[in-house]
Coordinates of C-alpha atoms and ligand atoms in Angstrom, one line a residue:
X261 CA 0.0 0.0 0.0
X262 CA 1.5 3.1 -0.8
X263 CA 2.2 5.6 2.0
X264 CA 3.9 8.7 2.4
X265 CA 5.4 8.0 5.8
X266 CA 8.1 10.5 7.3
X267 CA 10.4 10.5 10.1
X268 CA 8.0 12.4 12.0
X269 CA 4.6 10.7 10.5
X270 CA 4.4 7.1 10.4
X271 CA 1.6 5.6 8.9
X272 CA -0.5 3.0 10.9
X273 CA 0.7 -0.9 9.4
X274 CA -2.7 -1.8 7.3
X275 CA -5.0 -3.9 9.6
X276 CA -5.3 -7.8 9.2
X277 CA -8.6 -6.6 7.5
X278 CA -6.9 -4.5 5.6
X279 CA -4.4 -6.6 4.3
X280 CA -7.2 -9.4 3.3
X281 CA -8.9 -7.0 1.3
X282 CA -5.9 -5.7 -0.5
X283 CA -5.2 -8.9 -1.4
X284 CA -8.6 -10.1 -3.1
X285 CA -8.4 -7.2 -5.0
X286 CA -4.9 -7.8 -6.3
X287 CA -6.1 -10.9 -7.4
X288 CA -9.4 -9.6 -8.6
X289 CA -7.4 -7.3 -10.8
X290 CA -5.2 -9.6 -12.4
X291 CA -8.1 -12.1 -12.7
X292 CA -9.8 -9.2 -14.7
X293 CA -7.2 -7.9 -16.7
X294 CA -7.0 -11.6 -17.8
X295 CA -10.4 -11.6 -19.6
X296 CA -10.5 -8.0 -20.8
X297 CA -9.0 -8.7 -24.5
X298 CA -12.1 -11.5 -24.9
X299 CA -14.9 -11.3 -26.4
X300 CA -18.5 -12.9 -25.3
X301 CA -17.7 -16.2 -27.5
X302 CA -14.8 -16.7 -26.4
X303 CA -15.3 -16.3 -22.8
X304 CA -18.7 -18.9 -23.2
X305 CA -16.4 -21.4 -25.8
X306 CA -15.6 -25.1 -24.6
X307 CA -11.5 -24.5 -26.0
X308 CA -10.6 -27.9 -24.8
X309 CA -12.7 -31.0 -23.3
X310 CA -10.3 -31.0 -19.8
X311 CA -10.7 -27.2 -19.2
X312 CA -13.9 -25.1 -18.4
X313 CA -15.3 -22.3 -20.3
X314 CA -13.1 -19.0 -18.5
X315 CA -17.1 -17.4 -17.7
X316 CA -17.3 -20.9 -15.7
X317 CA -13.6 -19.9 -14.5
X318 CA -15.4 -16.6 -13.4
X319 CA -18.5 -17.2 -11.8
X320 CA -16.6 -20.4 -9.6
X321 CA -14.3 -17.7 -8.2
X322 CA -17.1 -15.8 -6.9
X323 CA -18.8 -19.0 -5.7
X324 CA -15.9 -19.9 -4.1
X325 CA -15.3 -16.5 -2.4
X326 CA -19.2 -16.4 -1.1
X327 CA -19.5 -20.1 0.1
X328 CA -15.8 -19.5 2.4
X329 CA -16.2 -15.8 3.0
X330 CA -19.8 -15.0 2.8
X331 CA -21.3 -18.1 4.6
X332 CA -19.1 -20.0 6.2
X333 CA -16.7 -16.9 7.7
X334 CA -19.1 -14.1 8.5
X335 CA -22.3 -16.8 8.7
X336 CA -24.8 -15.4 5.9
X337 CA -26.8 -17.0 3.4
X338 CA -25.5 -18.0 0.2
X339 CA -25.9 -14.8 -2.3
X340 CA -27.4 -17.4 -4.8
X341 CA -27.9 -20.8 -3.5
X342 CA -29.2 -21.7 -7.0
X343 CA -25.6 -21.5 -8.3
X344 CA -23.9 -23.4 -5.8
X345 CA -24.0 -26.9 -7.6
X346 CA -23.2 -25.0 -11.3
X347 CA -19.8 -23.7 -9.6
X348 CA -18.8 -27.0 -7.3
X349 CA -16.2 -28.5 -9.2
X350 CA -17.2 -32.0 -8.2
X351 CA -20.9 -31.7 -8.9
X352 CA -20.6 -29.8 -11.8
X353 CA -16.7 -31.4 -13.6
X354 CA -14.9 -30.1 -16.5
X355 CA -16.6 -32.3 -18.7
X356 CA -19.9 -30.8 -18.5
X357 CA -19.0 -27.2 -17.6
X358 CA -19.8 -26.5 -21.8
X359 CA -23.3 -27.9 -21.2
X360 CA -24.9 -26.6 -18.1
X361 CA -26.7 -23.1 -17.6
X362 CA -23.9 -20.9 -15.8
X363 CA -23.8 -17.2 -16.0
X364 CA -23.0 -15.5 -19.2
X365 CA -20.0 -13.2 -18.5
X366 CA -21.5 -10.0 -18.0
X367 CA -23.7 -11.7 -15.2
X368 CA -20.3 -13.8 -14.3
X369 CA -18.4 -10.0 -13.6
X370 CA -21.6 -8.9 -12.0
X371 CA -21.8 -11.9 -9.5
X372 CA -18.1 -11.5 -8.8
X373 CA -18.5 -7.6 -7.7
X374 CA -21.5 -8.1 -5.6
X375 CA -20.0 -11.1 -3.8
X376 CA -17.5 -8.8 -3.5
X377 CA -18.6 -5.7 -2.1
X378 CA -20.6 -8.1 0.8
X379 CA -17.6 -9.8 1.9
X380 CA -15.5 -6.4 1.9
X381 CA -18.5 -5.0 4.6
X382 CA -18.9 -8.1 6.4
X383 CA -14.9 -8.5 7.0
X384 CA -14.4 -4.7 7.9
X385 CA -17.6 -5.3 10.5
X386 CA -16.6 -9.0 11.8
X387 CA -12.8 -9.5 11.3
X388 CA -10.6 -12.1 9.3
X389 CA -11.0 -14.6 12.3
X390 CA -7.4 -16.4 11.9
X391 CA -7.0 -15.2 8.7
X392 CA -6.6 -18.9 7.2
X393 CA -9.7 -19.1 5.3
X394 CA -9.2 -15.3 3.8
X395 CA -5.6 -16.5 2.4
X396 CA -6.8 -19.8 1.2
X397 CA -9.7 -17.8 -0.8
X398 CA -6.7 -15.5 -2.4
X399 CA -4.5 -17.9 -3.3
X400 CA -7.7 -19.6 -5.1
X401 CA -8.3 -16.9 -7.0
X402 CA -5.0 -16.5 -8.3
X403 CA -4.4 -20.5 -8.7
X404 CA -7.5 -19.8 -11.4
X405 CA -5.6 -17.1 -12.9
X406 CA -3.2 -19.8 -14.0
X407 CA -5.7 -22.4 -15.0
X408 CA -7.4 -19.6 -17.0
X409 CA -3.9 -19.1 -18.8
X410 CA -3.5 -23.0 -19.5
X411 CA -7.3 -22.8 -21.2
X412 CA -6.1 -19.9 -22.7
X413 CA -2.8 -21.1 -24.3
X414 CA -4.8 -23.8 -26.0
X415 CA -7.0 -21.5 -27.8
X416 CA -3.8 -19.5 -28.3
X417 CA -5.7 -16.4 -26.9
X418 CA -2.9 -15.2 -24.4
X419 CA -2.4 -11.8 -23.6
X420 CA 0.1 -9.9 -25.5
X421 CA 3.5 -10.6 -23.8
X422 CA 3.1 -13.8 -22.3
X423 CA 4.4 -16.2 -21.6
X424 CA 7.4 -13.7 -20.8
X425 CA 10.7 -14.0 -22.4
X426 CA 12.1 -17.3 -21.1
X427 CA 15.2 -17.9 -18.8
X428 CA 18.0 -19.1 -20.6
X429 CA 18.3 -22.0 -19.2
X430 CA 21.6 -24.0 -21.1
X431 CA 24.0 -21.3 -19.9
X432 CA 25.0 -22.2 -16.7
X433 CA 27.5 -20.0 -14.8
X434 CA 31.0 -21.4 -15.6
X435 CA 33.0 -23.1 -12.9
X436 CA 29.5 -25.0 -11.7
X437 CA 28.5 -28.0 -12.1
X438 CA 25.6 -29.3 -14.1
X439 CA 24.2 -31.4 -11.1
X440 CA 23.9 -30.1 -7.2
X441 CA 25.3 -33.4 -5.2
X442 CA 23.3 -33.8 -2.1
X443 CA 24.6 -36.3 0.9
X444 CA 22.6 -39.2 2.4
X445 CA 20.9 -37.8 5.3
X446 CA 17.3 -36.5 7.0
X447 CA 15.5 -33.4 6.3
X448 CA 12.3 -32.1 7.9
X449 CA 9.6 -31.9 4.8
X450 CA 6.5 -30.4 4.7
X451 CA 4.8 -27.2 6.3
X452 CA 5.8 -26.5 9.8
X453 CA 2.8 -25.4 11.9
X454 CA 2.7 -21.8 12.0
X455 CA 1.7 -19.9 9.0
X456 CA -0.8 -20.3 6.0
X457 CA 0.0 -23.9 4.4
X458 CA -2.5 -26.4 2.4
X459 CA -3.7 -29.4 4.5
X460 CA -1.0 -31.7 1.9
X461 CA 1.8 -29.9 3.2
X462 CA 1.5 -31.4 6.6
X463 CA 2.4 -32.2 9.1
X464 CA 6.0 -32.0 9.0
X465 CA 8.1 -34.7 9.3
X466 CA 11.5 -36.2 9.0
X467 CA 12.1 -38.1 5.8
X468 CA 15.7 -40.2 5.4
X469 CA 17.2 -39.4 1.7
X470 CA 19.9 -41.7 0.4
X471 CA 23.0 -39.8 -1.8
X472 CA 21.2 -38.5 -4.9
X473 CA 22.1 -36.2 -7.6
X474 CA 19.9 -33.5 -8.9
X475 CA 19.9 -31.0 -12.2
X476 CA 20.8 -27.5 -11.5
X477 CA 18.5 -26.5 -14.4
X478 CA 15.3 -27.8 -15.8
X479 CA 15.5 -30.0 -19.3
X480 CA 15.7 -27.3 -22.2
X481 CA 13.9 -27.8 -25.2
X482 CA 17.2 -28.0 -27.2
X483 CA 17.8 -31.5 -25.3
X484 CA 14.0 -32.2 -25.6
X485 CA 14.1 -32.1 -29.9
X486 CA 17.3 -34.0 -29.8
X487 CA 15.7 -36.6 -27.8
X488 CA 12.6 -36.3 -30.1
X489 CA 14.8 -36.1 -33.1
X490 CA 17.1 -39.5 -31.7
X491 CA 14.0 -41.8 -31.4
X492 CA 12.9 -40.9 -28.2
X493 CA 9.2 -41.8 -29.1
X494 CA 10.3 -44.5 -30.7
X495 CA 12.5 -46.5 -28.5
X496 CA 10.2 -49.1 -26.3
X497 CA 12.6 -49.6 -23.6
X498 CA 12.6 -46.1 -22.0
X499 CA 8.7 -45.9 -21.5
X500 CA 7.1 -47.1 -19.0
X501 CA 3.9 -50.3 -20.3
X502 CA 1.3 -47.6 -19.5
X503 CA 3.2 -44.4 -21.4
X504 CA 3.7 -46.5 -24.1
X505 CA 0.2 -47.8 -24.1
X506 CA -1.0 -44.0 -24.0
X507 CA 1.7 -42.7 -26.9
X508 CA 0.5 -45.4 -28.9
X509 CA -3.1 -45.0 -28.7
X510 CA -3.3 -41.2 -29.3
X511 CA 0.0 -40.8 -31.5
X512 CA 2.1 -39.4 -29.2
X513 CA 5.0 -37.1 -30.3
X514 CA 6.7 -34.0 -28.6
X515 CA 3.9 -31.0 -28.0
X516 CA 3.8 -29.0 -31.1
X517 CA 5.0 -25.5 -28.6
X518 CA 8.0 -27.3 -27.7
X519 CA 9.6 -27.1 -31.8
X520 CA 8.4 -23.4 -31.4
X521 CA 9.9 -22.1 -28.0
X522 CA 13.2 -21.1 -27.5
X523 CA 16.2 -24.0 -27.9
X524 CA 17.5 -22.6 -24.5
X525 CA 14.0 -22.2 -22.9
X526 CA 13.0 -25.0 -20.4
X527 CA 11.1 -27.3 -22.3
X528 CA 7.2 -27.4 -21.8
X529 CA 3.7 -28.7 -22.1
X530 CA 5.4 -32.3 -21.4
X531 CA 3.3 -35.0 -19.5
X532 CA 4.7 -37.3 -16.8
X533 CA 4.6 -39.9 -18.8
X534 CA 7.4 -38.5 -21.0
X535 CA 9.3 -37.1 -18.6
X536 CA 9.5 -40.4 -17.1
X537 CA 11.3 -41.5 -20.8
X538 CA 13.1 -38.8 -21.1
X539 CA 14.9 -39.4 -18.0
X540 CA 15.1 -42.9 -18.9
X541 CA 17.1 -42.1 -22.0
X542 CA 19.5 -39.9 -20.4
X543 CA 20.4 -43.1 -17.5
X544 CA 18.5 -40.8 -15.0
X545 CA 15.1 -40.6 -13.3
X546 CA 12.7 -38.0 -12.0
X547 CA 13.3 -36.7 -8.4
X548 CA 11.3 -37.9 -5.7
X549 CA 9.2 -34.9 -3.9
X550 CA 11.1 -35.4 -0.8
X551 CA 14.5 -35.2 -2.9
X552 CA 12.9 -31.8 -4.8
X553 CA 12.3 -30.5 -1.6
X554 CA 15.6 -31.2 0.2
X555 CA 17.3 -30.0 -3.0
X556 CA 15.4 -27.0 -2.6
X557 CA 16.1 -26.2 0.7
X558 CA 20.1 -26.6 0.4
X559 CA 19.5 -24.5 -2.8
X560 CA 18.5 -21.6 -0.4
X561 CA 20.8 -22.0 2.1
X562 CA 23.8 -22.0 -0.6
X563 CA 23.0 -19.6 -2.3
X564 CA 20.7 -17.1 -0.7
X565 CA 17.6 -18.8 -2.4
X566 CA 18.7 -17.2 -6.3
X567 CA 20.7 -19.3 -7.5
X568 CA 23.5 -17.4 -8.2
X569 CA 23.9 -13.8 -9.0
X570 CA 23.5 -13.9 -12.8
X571 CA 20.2 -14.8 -13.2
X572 CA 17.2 -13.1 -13.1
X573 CA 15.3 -13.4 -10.0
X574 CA 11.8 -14.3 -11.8
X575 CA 10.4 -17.0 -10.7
X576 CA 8.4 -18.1 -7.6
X577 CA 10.9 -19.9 -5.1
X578 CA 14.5 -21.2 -4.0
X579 CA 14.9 -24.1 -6.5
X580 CA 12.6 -23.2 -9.0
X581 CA 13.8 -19.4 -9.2
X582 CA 15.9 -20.4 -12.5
X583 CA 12.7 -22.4 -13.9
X584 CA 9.7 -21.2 -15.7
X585 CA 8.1 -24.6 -15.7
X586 CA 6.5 -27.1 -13.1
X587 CA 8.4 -29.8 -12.6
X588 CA 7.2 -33.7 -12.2
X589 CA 8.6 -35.7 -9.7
X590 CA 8.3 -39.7 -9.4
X591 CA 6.2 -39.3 -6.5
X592 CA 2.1 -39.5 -6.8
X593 CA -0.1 -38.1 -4.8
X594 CA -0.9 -38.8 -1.1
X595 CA -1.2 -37.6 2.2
X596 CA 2.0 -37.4 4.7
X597 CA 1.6 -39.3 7.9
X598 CA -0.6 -37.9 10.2
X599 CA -2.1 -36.3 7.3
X600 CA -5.4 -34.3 8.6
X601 CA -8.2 -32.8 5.6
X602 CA -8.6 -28.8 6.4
X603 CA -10.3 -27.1 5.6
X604 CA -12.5 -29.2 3.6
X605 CA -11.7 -32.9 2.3
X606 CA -12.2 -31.9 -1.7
X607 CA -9.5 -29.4 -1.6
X608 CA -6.8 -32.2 -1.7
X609 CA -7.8 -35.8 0.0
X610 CA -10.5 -37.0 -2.6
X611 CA -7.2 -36.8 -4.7
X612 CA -4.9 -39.1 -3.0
X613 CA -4.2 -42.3 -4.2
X614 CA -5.3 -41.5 -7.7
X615 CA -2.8 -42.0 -10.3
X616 CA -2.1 -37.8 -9.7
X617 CA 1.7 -37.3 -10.0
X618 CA 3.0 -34.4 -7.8
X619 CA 4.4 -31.3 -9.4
X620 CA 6.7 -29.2 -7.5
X621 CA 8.3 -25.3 -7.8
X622 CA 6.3 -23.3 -10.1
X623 CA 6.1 -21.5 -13.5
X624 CA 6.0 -18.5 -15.3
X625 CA 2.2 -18.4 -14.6
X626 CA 1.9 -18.8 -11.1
X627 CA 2.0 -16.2 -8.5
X628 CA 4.8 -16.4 -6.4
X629 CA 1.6 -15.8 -3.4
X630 CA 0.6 -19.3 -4.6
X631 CA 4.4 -21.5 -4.3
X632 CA 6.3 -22.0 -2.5
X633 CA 9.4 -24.6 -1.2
X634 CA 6.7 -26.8 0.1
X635 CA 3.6 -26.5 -2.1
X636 CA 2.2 -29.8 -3.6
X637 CA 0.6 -29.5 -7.4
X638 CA -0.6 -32.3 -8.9
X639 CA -2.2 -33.6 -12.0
X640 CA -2.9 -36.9 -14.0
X641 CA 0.4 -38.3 -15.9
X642 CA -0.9 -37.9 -19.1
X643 CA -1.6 -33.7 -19.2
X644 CA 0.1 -31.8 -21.1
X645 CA -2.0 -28.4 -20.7
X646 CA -0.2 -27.1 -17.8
X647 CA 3.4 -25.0 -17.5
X648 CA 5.1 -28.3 -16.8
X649 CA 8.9 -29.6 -17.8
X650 CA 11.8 -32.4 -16.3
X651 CA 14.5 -31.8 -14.0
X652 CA 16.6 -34.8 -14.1
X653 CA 18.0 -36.9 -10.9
X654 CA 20.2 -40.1 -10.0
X655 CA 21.4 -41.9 -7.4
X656 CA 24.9 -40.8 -6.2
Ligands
LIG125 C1 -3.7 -27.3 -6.9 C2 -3.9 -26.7 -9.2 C3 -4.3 -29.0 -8.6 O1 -6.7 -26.7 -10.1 O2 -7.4 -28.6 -9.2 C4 -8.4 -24.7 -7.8 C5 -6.2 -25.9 -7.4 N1 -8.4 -26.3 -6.2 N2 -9.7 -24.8 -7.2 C6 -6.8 -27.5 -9.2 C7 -7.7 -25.6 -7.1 C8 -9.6 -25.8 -6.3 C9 -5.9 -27.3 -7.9 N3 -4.5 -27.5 -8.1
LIG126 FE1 -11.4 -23.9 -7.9

């Protein structure tokens, strides 16, 4: 918040109220600005059968913000119970969202504002309470800025200037090596207990690591078309039966924006599935999540969490500052021991033990609000819509 403050006149630090509502709105504003190049056909369009229409995108944000804020926070009545099940992702999924009667986009912005200006008067008269549900209902928002982006992409109706001007990723500082060794030994993973985390983030615990080796720099997409170029959707022994079994059935080859990007640009739109054989046909393998994390962590403490002082400091945290992609690790989807569902069981648990892969660090899309050294993304191992790439381990 901007503020004028002197030696003599400091201003008061912005309330926890305050702060919350500064917050929503940043998010509202980039959620906007999102839209505001698209017209009415292409906000209502199915672009792709996994993503929503963006007006769906819209109107569940507002949803969202009524059901936590509105009702369950400051205890009033939904502002339109009739639209509760059109905007619950589960009883309204992806697959359907093209079919159903949601709210055209003009009713979509309306819905948002007026869900807005009731939560911005009921917060200032009843308080954030611990704050928790207020930062989960931010960091929603902006999560669907990025899933807006990935919907986007495929209709290639992304705002001017994105995605940004990659990192160069092939040039590594000279004098360092290509991989970060880490010793055998125990780290403490997860979310500790004070702060904002997601319920899959804890609790923290102590997870034993043998020697591994880990990639200083994502997979660029120079490496990627020399894998594609050497056979590497060809060669049977470096996929895995069910990779190969989804290659062959839908005529797998590299993602058409991979040949396009930047040789030196982290190589994305990959699925796990691939960046399982990729690794296989370099002798490596994807990191674990608990070896991504621990590699993250002596990251930071090495080097001051940037990686060195030539690169641009970009992206969202320690590891992944020198990345523009999420990256897959070996590791699928489940709940740490002791795991406990907050604040509601759909946000990660109806996930666990699903086939979903775990994505870890960030990319060029995600607000750096929303990562973080311990945050847990997921999808299916086929996907290729989202920002994802490879970073490349081994034993040591
Ligand atoms: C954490 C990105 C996997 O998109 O399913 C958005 C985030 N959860 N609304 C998703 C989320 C509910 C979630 N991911
Ligand atoms: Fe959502």
């Amino acid at each position: 918040m901007a503020s004028t403050a002197t030696a003599t006149h400091q201003a008061a630090p912005p309330s926890p109220e305050e702060s919350v509502l500064a917050g929503l709105e940043d998010a509202r504003e980039r959620t906007l600005a999102l839209v505001s190049h698209l017209d009415e056909d292409q906000l209502t369009a199915v672009h792709s059968p996994i993503m929503s229409p963006l007006a769906w995108d819209l109107g569940h944000i507002a949803a969202y913000e009524d059901l936590w804020l509105g009702h369950r926070l400051a205890g009033l009545e939904l502002l339109r119970p009739d639209l509760a099940d059109v905007y619950d992702a589960f009883e309204t999924p992806r697959a359907v969202r093209g079919d159903i009667e949601a709210l055209g986009p003009a009713d979509a912005r309306a819905y948002m504002r007026e869900v807005r200006d009731r939560v911005a008067e009921v917060l200032t008269r009843h308080g954030v309470g611990d704050g928790d549900v207020c930062e989960m209902v931010i960091r929603h928002e902006l999560q669907h800025s990025e899933t807006m982006r990935q919907t986007l992409a495929l209709a290639g109706l992304l705002p001017a200037g994105e995605p940004p001007a990659v990192v160069a990723a092939s040039e590594l500082p000279s004098g360092r090596d290509e991989w970060l060794e880490i010793p055998a030994g125990s780290f403490a993973m997860g979310a500790g207990a004070e702060g904002f985390a997601y319920d899959n983030e804890r609790p923290r615990h102590t997870r034993e690591l043998g020697a591994f080796a880990i990639a200083r720099r994502p997979v660029t997409v120079a490496s990627w078309m020399r894998f594609a170029e050497g056979g590497g959707y060809e060669r049977r022994e470096w996929w895995s039966d069910e990779g190969w079994a989804w290659k062959e059935e839908y005529d797998i080859t590299h993602h058409p924006a991979i040949a396009a990007d930047d040789p030196s640009a982290p190589a994305c739109h990959v699925s796990w599935f691939e960046a399982d054989a990729f690794a296989r046909a370099h002798a490596a393998r994807l990191p674990s999540e608990a070896e991504w994390e621990r590699a993250a962590s002596t990251w930071e403490q090495q080097t001051d969490g940037r990686g060195g002082s030539a690169e641009p400091d970009r992206a969202p945290v320690g590891f992944a500052q020198v990345g523009a992609v999420w990256e897959w690790t070996a590791s699928t989807f489940g709940g740490y021991p002791g795991f406990v569902a907050h604040p509601y069981r759909e946000y990660s648990e109806v996930f666990f033990g699903k086939n979903y892969r775990v994505l870890r660090g960030g990319s060029w899309a995600t607000h750096e609000r929303v990562a973080g050294a311990s945050f847990r993304n997921w999808d299916l191992p086929q996907r290729r819509q989202i920002f994802a790439g490879v970073r490349l381990a081994r034993d040591a």
